[in-house]
CSV table of C-alpha atoms and ligand atoms in Angstrom, one decimal:
chain,number,residue,atom,x,y,z
A,1276,MET,CA,-9.1,-30.5,48.3
A,1277,ALA,CA,-10.8,-28.9,51.2
A,1278,SER,CA,-8.9,-28.5,54.5
A,1279,ILE,CA,-10.6,-30.3,57.4
A,1280,GLY,CA,-10.4,-29.6,61.2
A,1281,PHE,CA,-11.4,-32.6,63.1
A,1282,ILE,CA,-12.2,-32.3,66.8
A,1283,GLY,CA,-12.6,-35.5,69.1
A,1284,LEU,CA,-10.2,-38.2,68.1
A,1285,GLY,CA,-11.6,-41.0,70.2
A,1286,ASN,CA,-12.7,-44.5,69.1
A,1287,MET,CA,-14.8,-43.2,66.2
A,1288,GLY,CA,-13.2,-39.9,65.5
A,1289,LEU,CA,-9.6,-41.1,64.8
A,1290,PRO,CA,-10.5,-43.7,62.2
A,1291,MET,CA,-13.0,-41.2,60.5
A,1292,ALA,CA,-10.3,-38.5,60.4
A,1293,SER,CA,-7.7,-41.0,59.1
A,1294,ASN,CA,-10.0,-42.0,56.3
A,1295,LEU,CA,-10.4,-38.4,55.3
A,1296,GLN,CA,-6.6,-37.9,55.4
A,1297,ASN,CA,-6.1,-41.1,53.4
A,1298,ALA,CA,-8.5,-39.7,50.8
A,1299,GLY,CA,-6.2,-36.7,50.2
A,1300,TYR,CA,-7.8,-34.1,52.5
A,1301,ASN,CA,-5.5,-31.9,54.5
A,1302,VAL,CA,-6.6,-32.8,58.1
A,1303,SER,CA,-5.7,-31.0,61.3
A,1304,GLY,CA,-7.1,-32.9,64.3
A,1305,PHE,CA,-7.3,-32.2,68.0
A,1306,ASP,CA,-8.5,-33.9,71.2
A,1307,VAL,CA,-8.3,-32.6,74.9
A,1308,THR,CA,-6.8,-35.8,76.1
A,1309,GLU,CA,-3.0,-36.4,75.5
A,1310,ILE,CA,-3.6,-40.2,75.1
A,1311,ALA,CA,-5.9,-39.5,72.1
A,1312,ARG,CA,-3.5,-37.1,70.6
A,1313,LYS,CA,-0.6,-39.7,71.0
A,1314,ALA,CA,-2.7,-42.3,69.3
A,1315,ALA,CA,-3.5,-39.9,66.4
A,1316,HIS,CA,0.2,-39.0,66.2
A,1317,SER,CA,1.0,-42.7,65.9
A,1318,ALA,CA,-1.6,-43.2,63.3
A,1319,GLY,CA,0.1,-40.4,61.2
A,1320,LEU,CA,-2.8,-37.9,61.5
A,1321,GLY,CA,-2.0,-34.2,61.2
A,1322,LEU,CA,-2.5,-32.5,64.5
A,1323,ALA,CA,-3.4,-28.9,65.6
A,1324,THR,CA,-2.3,-27.4,69.0
A,1325,SER,CA,-5.9,-26.6,70.2
A,1326,ASN,CA,-9.6,-26.9,69.1
A,1327,ALA,CA,-9.4,-23.3,67.9
A,1328,ASP,CA,-6.2,-24.0,66.0
A,1329,ALA,CA,-7.9,-27.1,64.2
A,1330,ALA,CA,-10.8,-24.8,63.3
A,1331,LEU,CA,-8.8,-21.9,62.1
A,1332,SER,CA,-8.8,-21.6,58.3
A,1333,ALA,CA,-10.5,-25.0,57.9
A,1334,ASP,CA,-13.1,-25.2,55.1
A,1335,ILE,CA,-15.0,-27.9,57.1
A,1336,VAL,CA,-14.8,-28.7,60.8
A,1337,VAL,CA,-16.0,-32.1,62.0
A,1338,LEU,CA,-16.9,-32.8,65.6
A,1339,MET,CA,-17.0,-36.3,67.2
A,1340,LEU,CA,-17.6,-35.6,70.8
A,1341,PRO,CA,-19.2,-37.5,73.8
A,1342,ASN,CA,-22.4,-35.3,74.5
A,1343,GLY,CA,-24.5,-32.2,73.8
A,1344,THR,CA,-22.9,-30.0,76.5
A,1345,ILE,CA,-19.4,-30.6,75.2
A,1346,ALA,CA,-20.6,-30.2,71.6
A,1347,ILE,CA,-22.1,-26.8,72.5
A,1348,ASP,CA,-19.0,-25.8,74.5
A,1349,VAL,CA,-16.6,-26.7,71.5
A,1350,ALA,CA,-19.0,-25.0,69.0
A,1351,THR,CA,-19.0,-21.8,71.1
A,1352,GLU,CA,-15.2,-22.0,71.3
A,1353,ILE,CA,-14.5,-22.5,67.6
A,1354,LEU,CA,-17.3,-20.8,65.7
A,1355,PRO,CA,-15.7,-17.3,66.1
A,1356,LYS,CA,-12.4,-18.7,64.7
A,1357,MET,CA,-14.1,-20.3,61.6
A,1358,THR,CA,-14.1,-18.6,58.2
A,1359,PRO,CA,-17.5,-17.2,57.4
A,1360,GLY,CA,-19.3,-19.5,54.9
A,1361,SER,CA,-17.4,-22.5,56.0
A,1362,LEU,CA,-19.2,-25.6,57.3
A,1363,LEU,CA,-19.5,-27.3,60.8
A,1364,ILE,CA,-20.5,-30.9,60.8
A,1365,ASP,CA,-21.4,-32.4,64.2
A,1366,CYS,CA,-21.2,-36.2,63.9
A,1367,SER,CA,-21.6,-36.8,67.7
A,1368,THR,CA,-24.7,-38.4,69.0
A,1369,ILE,CA,-26.3,-35.8,71.1
A,1370,ASP,CA,-29.8,-34.6,72.3
A,1371,VAL,CA,-32.0,-32.9,69.8
A,1372,GLU,CA,-32.2,-29.6,71.9
A,1373,SER,CA,-28.4,-29.3,71.9
A,1374,ALA,CA,-28.3,-30.0,68.2
A,1375,HIS,CA,-30.7,-27.1,67.6
A,1376,GLU,CA,-28.5,-24.9,69.8
A,1377,VAL,CA,-25.4,-25.7,67.8
A,1378,HIS,CA,-27.3,-24.9,64.6
A,1379,ARG,CA,-28.4,-21.6,66.2
A,1380,LEU,CA,-24.9,-20.7,67.3
A,1381,ALA,CA,-23.5,-21.5,63.8
A,1382,ALA,CA,-26.2,-19.4,62.0
A,1383,GLU,CA,-25.4,-16.5,64.3
A,1384,ALA,CA,-21.7,-16.8,63.3
A,1385,GLY,CA,-22.5,-17.1,59.6
A,1386,ILE,CA,-21.3,-20.7,59.4
A,1387,LEU,CA,-23.1,-23.5,57.6
A,1388,CYS,CA,-24.1,-26.4,60.0
A,1389,LEU,CA,-25.1,-30.1,59.8
A,1390,ASP,CA,-26.0,-32.5,62.6
A,1391,ALA,CA,-24.8,-35.8,61.1
A,1392,PRO,CA,-24.8,-38.7,63.8
A,1393,VAL,CA,-23.6,-42.1,62.5
A,1394,SER,CA,-24.6,-45.7,62.6
A,1395,GLY,CA,-22.1,-48.5,62.1
A,1396,GLY,CA,-19.8,-48.4,65.1
A,1397,VAL,CA,-16.0,-48.4,65.3
A,1398,GLY,CA,-15.8,-51.1,62.6
A,1399,GLY,CA,-17.8,-48.9,60.3
A,1400,ALA,CA,-15.7,-45.9,61.1
A,1401,SER,CA,-12.5,-47.8,60.3
A,1402,ALA,CA,-13.9,-49.4,57.2
A,1403,GLY,CA,-15.4,-46.2,56.0
A,1404,THR,CA,-18.8,-47.8,55.8
A,1405,LEU,CA,-20.8,-45.6,58.2
A,1406,THR,CA,-24.3,-44.4,57.6
A,1407,PHE,CA,-24.9,-40.7,58.2
A,1408,MET,CA,-28.3,-39.3,59.3
A,1409,VAL,CA,-28.1,-35.6,58.4
A,1410,GLY,CA,-30.1,-32.5,59.4
A,1411,GLY,CA,-29.5,-29.0,58.0
A,1412,THR,CA,-30.0,-27.0,54.8
A,1413,LYS,CA,-29.7,-28.5,51.3
A,1414,GLU,CA,-26.8,-26.1,50.7
A,1415,ALA,CA,-24.9,-27.4,53.7
A,1416,PHE,CA,-25.7,-31.0,52.9
A,1417,ALA,CA,-24.2,-30.5,49.3
A,1418,VAL,CA,-21.0,-29.1,50.8
A,1419,GLY,CA,-20.7,-32.0,53.3
A,1420,GLN,CA,-21.6,-34.8,50.9
A,1421,PRO,CA,-18.1,-35.5,49.6
A,1422,LEU,CA,-16.9,-36.1,53.2
A,1423,PHE,CA,-19.8,-38.5,53.9
A,1424,ASP,CA,-18.9,-40.4,50.8
A,1425,MET,CA,-15.3,-40.8,52.1
A,1426,MET,CA,-16.2,-41.8,55.7
A,1427,GLY,CA,-19.4,-43.8,55.0
A,1428,GLN,CA,-21.5,-45.8,52.5
A,1429,LYS,CA,-24.6,-43.7,52.8
A,1430,ALA,CA,-25.8,-40.3,53.9
A,1431,VAL,CA,-29.5,-39.6,54.3
A,1432,HIS,CA,-30.6,-36.0,54.3
A,1433,CYS,CA,-33.4,-36.3,56.9
A,1434,GLY,CA,-34.5,-32.7,57.0
A,1435,ASP,CA,-33.8,-29.4,58.7
A,1436,GLY,CA,-31.3,-28.9,61.7
A,1437,GLY,CA,-31.9,-31.5,64.4
A,1438,ALA,CA,-33.5,-34.0,62.0
A,1439,GLY,CA,-30.3,-36.2,61.9
A,1440,GLN,CA,-30.2,-36.6,65.7
A,1441,ALA,CA,-34.0,-37.2,65.7
A,1442,ALA,CA,-33.6,-40.1,63.2
A,1443,LYS,CA,-30.6,-41.5,65.1
A,1444,ILE,CA,-32.5,-41.8,68.5
A,1445,CYS,CA,-35.8,-43.2,66.8
A,1446,ASN,CA,-33.6,-45.8,65.1
A,1447,ASN,CA,-31.7,-46.8,68.1
A,1448,MET,CA,-34.8,-46.9,70.3
A,1449,LEU,CA,-36.3,-49.3,67.9
A,1450,LEU,CA,-33.1,-51.3,67.8
A,1451,GLY,CA,-33.0,-51.5,71.6
A,1452,ILE,CA,-36.6,-52.7,71.8
A,1453,SER,CA,-36.2,-55.2,68.9
A,1454,MET,CA,-33.0,-56.7,70.5
A,1455,ILE,CA,-34.8,-57.2,73.8
A,1456,GLY,CA,-37.7,-58.8,72.0
A,1457,THR,CA,-35.3,-61.0,70.1
A,1458,CYS,CA,-33.5,-62.1,73.3
A,1459,GLU,CA,-36.9,-62.9,75.0
A,1460,ALA,CA,-38.0,-65.0,72.1
A,1461,PHE,CA,-34.8,-67.1,72.0
A,1462,ALA,CA,-34.7,-67.5,75.8
A,1463,LEU,CA,-38.3,-68.7,75.7
A,1464,ALA,CA,-37.6,-71.1,72.9
A,1465,ASP,CA,-34.9,-72.5,74.9
A,1466,ARG,CA,-37.2,-73.1,77.9
A,1467,LEU,CA,-39.7,-74.8,75.6
A,1468,GLY,CA,-37.0,-77.2,74.4
A,1469,LEU,CA,-37.1,-75.6,70.9
A,1470,SER,CA,-33.8,-75.6,69.1
A,1471,GLN,CA,-32.5,-72.1,68.8
A,1472,SER,CA,-31.2,-72.7,65.2
A,1473,ALA,CA,-34.7,-74.0,64.3
A,1474,LEU,CA,-36.1,-70.8,65.7
A,1475,PHE,CA,-33.8,-68.7,63.7
A,1476,ASP,CA,-34.6,-70.5,60.4
A,1477,VAL,CA,-38.3,-69.9,61.1
A,1478,VAL,CA,-38.1,-66.3,62.4
A,1479,SER,CA,-35.5,-65.0,59.9
A,1480,THR,CA,-37.9,-65.8,57.1
A,1481,SER,CA,-41.2,-65.1,58.8
A,1482,SER,CA,-43.1,-62.1,60.2
A,1483,GLY,CA,-40.8,-61.7,63.3
A,1484,ALA,CA,-37.7,-61.1,61.0
A,1485,CYS,CA,-35.8,-58.0,62.0
A,1486,TRP,CA,-32.1,-56.8,61.9
A,1487,SER,CA,-31.6,-58.1,65.6
A,1488,VAL,CA,-32.5,-61.6,64.5
A,1489,ASN,CA,-31.3,-61.7,60.9
A,1490,ALA,CA,-28.0,-59.9,61.1
A,1491,TYR,CA,-27.0,-59.7,64.8
A,1492,CYS,CA,-28.5,-62.8,66.4
A,1493,PRO,CA,-27.8,-62.7,70.2
A,1494,VAL,CA,-27.3,-66.5,70.3
A,1495,PRO,CA,-23.8,-68.0,69.8
A,1496,GLY,CA,-23.5,-70.2,66.7
A,1497,VAL,CA,-26.8,-69.1,65.3
A,1498,GLY,CA,-27.1,-66.9,62.2
A,1499,PRO,CA,-24.3,-64.8,60.7
A,1500,LYS,CA,-21.2,-64.1,62.8
A,1501,SER,CA,-22.1,-61.5,65.5
A,1502,PRO,CA,-20.7,-60.4,68.9
A,1503,ALA,CA,-22.5,-63.4,70.4
A,1504,ASP,CA,-19.8,-65.6,68.7
A,1505,ASN,CA,-17.1,-63.5,70.3
A,1506,GLY,CA,-18.0,-63.6,74.0
A,1507,TYR,CA,-20.3,-60.5,73.5
A,1508,LYS,CA,-17.3,-58.3,72.9
A,1509,PRO,CA,-18.7,-55.1,71.3
A,1510,GLY,CA,-19.8,-54.3,68.7
A,1511,PHE,CA,-22.0,-51.8,70.2
A,1512,ALA,CA,-21.6,-51.6,74.0
A,1513,ALA,CA,-24.7,-51.7,76.3
A,1514,ALA,CA,-23.5,-48.4,77.9
A,1515,LEU,CA,-23.8,-46.8,74.4
A,1516,MET,CA,-27.2,-48.3,73.9
A,1517,LEU,CA,-28.3,-46.9,77.3
A,1518,LYS,CA,-27.0,-43.4,76.3
A,1519,ASP,CA,-29.1,-43.4,73.2
A,1520,LEU,CA,-32.2,-44.8,74.9
A,1521,ASN,CA,-31.8,-42.0,77.5
A,1522,LEU,CA,-31.6,-39.4,74.7
A,1523,ALA,CA,-34.8,-41.0,73.2
A,1524,GLN,CA,-36.6,-40.7,76.6
A,1525,GLN,CA,-35.4,-37.1,76.9
A,1526,ALA,CA,-36.9,-36.3,73.6
A,1527,ALA,CA,-40.1,-38.2,74.2
A,1528,SER,CA,-40.5,-36.2,77.5
A,1529,THR,CA,-39.9,-32.9,75.7
A,1530,THR,CA,-42.4,-33.7,72.9
A,1531,ASP,CA,-44.9,-35.6,75.1
A,1532,ALA,CA,-44.6,-38.7,72.8
A,1533,ALA,CA,-45.8,-42.1,74.1
A,1534,THR,CA,-42.9,-44.5,74.1
A,1535,PRO,CA,-43.7,-47.1,76.8
A,1536,LEU,CA,-41.5,-49.8,75.3
A,1537,GLY,CA,-38.6,-47.3,74.8
A,1538,SER,CA,-38.9,-46.5,78.5
A,1539,HIS,CA,-38.9,-50.1,79.5
A,1540,ALA,CA,-35.9,-50.9,77.2
A,1541,LYS,CA,-34.0,-48.0,78.8
A,1542,ASN,CA,-34.7,-49.4,82.3
A,1543,LEU,CA,-33.5,-52.9,81.3
A,1544,TYR,CA,-30.3,-51.5,79.7
A,1545,GLN,CA,-29.8,-49.4,82.9
A,1546,GLN,CA,-30.1,-52.6,85.0
A,1547,MET,CA,-27.5,-54.4,82.7
A,1548,VAL,CA,-25.1,-51.4,83.0
A,1549,ASP,CA,-25.6,-51.3,86.8
A,1550,ALA,CA,-24.8,-55.0,86.9
A,1551,GLY,CA,-21.4,-54.2,85.5
A,1552,LEU,CA,-22.1,-55.2,81.9
A,1553,GLY,CA,-21.8,-51.8,80.3
A,1554,GLU,CA,-18.8,-52.8,78.2
A,1555,THR,CA,-20.6,-55.9,77.1
A,1556,ASP,CA,-22.1,-55.8,73.6
A,1557,PHE,CA,-25.8,-54.9,73.9
A,1558,SER,CA,-26.9,-58.2,72.5
A,1559,GLY,CA,-25.5,-59.7,75.7
A,1560,MET,CA,-28.9,-58.6,77.1
A,1561,ILE,CA,-29.9,-62.3,76.4
A,1562,GLU,CA,-27.5,-63.5,79.2
A,1563,PHE,CA,-28.6,-60.8,81.5
A,1564,LEU,CA,-32.3,-61.7,81.0
A,1565,THR,CA,-31.5,-65.4,81.3
A,1566,ASN,CA,-29.7,-64.9,84.5
A,1567,ALA,CA,-32.0,-62.3,85.9
A,1568,LYS,CA,-34.5,-63.3,88.5
A,1569,ASP,CA,-38.1,-62.5,87.5
A,1570,ASP,CA,-38.5,-59.8,90.1
A,1571,ARG,CA,-35.5,-57.9,88.8
A,1572,VAL,CA,-36.8,-57.3,85.3
B,1902,LIG,P1,-14.8,-41.5,72.7
B,1902,LIG,O1,-15.1,-41.3,74.1
B,1902,LIG,O2,-13.9,-42.6,72.3
B,1902,LIG,O3,-14.3,-40.2,71.9
B,1902,LIG,C1,-14.7,-38.9,72.2
B,1902,LIG,C2,-13.5,-38.0,72.2
B,1902,LIG,O4,-13.8,-36.6,72.5
B,1902,LIG,C3,-12.5,-38.4,73.4
B,1902,LIG,O5,-11.2,-38.8,72.8
B,1902,LIG,C4,-12.4,-37.1,74.2
B,1902,LIG,O6,-11.2,-36.9,74.8
B,1902,LIG,C5,-12.7,-36.1,73.2
B,1902,LIG,N1,-13.2,-34.7,73.8
B,1902,LIG,C6,-14.0,-34.6,74.9
B,1902,LIG,N2,-14.2,-33.3,75.2
B,1902,LIG,C7,-13.5,-32.6,74.2
B,1902,LIG,C8,-13.2,-31.2,74.0
B,1902,LIG,N3,-13.8,-30.4,74.8
B,1902,LIG,N4,-12.4,-30.9,73.0
B,1902,LIG,C9,-11.8,-31.9,72.2
B,1902,LIG,N5,-12.0,-33.2,72.4
B,1902,LIG,C10,-12.9,-33.6,73.4
B,1902,LIG,O7,-16.3,-41.7,72.0
B,1902,LIG,P2,-16.6,-42.5,70.7
B,1902,LIG,O8,-16.9,-43.9,70.9
B,1902,LIG,O9,-15.6,-42.0,69.7
B,1902,LIG,O10,-18.0,-41.7,70.3
B,1902,LIG,C11,-18.0,-40.4,69.8
B,1902,LIG,C12,-19.5,-40.1,69.5
B,1902,LIG,O11,-20.0,-41.0,68.5
B,1902,LIG,C13,-20.5,-40.2,70.8
B,1902,LIG,O12,-21.4,-39.1,70.7
B,1902,LIG,C14,-21.1,-41.6,70.5
B,1902,LIG,O13,-22.3,-41.6,71.2
B,1902,LIG,C15,-21.2,-41.6,69.0
B,1902,LIG,N6,-21.2,-43.0,68.5
B,1902,LIG,C16,-20.3,-43.9,69.0
B,1902,LIG,C17,-20.4,-45.2,68.5
B,1902,LIG,C18,-19.5,-46.4,68.9
B,1902,LIG,O14,-19.7,-47.5,68.6
B,1902,LIG,N7,-18.4,-46.0,69.7
B,1902,LIG,C19,-21.3,-45.5,67.5
B,1902,LIG,C20,-22.2,-44.6,66.9
B,1902,LIG,C21,-22.1,-43.2,67.5
């Protein structure tokens, strides 16, 4: 089995690395924070002494880091240590321009590279049911595929380098917009005296159907179980939705794309986070909207 270096052992990285180790891969993980290394040690994960040590002699190195600046820094640090012809997979959610830079640095070092952000959250990372959106060459995708199969349920090869990040921010921009639309519809129904379960029964089988209604309804007791039934404990935190909406706006501005609703969604999630609700699930937008004064939104 291939040996894997895994860098960034946070909420997502640790369960992903553990799934690889449980599948029989020889995993050597590292994280800058001692608290993450301690948690990884308690989980029985093999640990390296530094990022470079994790990358040294690995067939494949996986990154699961907070942002593009850190991903570029870590790539710059480890690429010279990696074996030529080995593979770097960046699973972090980062801006498209930084993803291109990581691909450029890898090509310069003779290392195969994939950007492969994920959908599915911490639950999906633990259960090994993530969806990977992947950018890079077909050759690199073929090398990475067995890992995606172990850490997830599906990997879509979206195109060349950066295409995975592009798919991720487009998907999450749509999700942010559709969740706000869903919250508005249910809040309006309530004001109109319409039962929210009646609205769910209609919309979930009508033209307004979407994942935010059908699978993740923001109203407690309505539809399948969702964070709304658990006090809006994430799930997918509003602060992470805001991060992705900011990345989408950054990309829209770079490419001069018209995304007026994406921009508005970003502003609303910014207000929710500013109100101290960053750690609330993003479907908690319904409570924020319901409680907000008209002039605030
Ligand atoms: P996290 O903050 O829990 O983990 C990131 C880890 O990277 C931290 O443990 C941090 O110490 C480590 N790190 C930072 N700089 C480092 C460096 N220079 N070298 C080594 N390690 C370093 O974040 P997370 O929730 O695990 O998310 C990771 C990525 O996955 C992010 O890009 C996030 O946007 C994305 N993501 C998260 C979720 C989610 O639900 N949490 C869902 C989809 C995608």
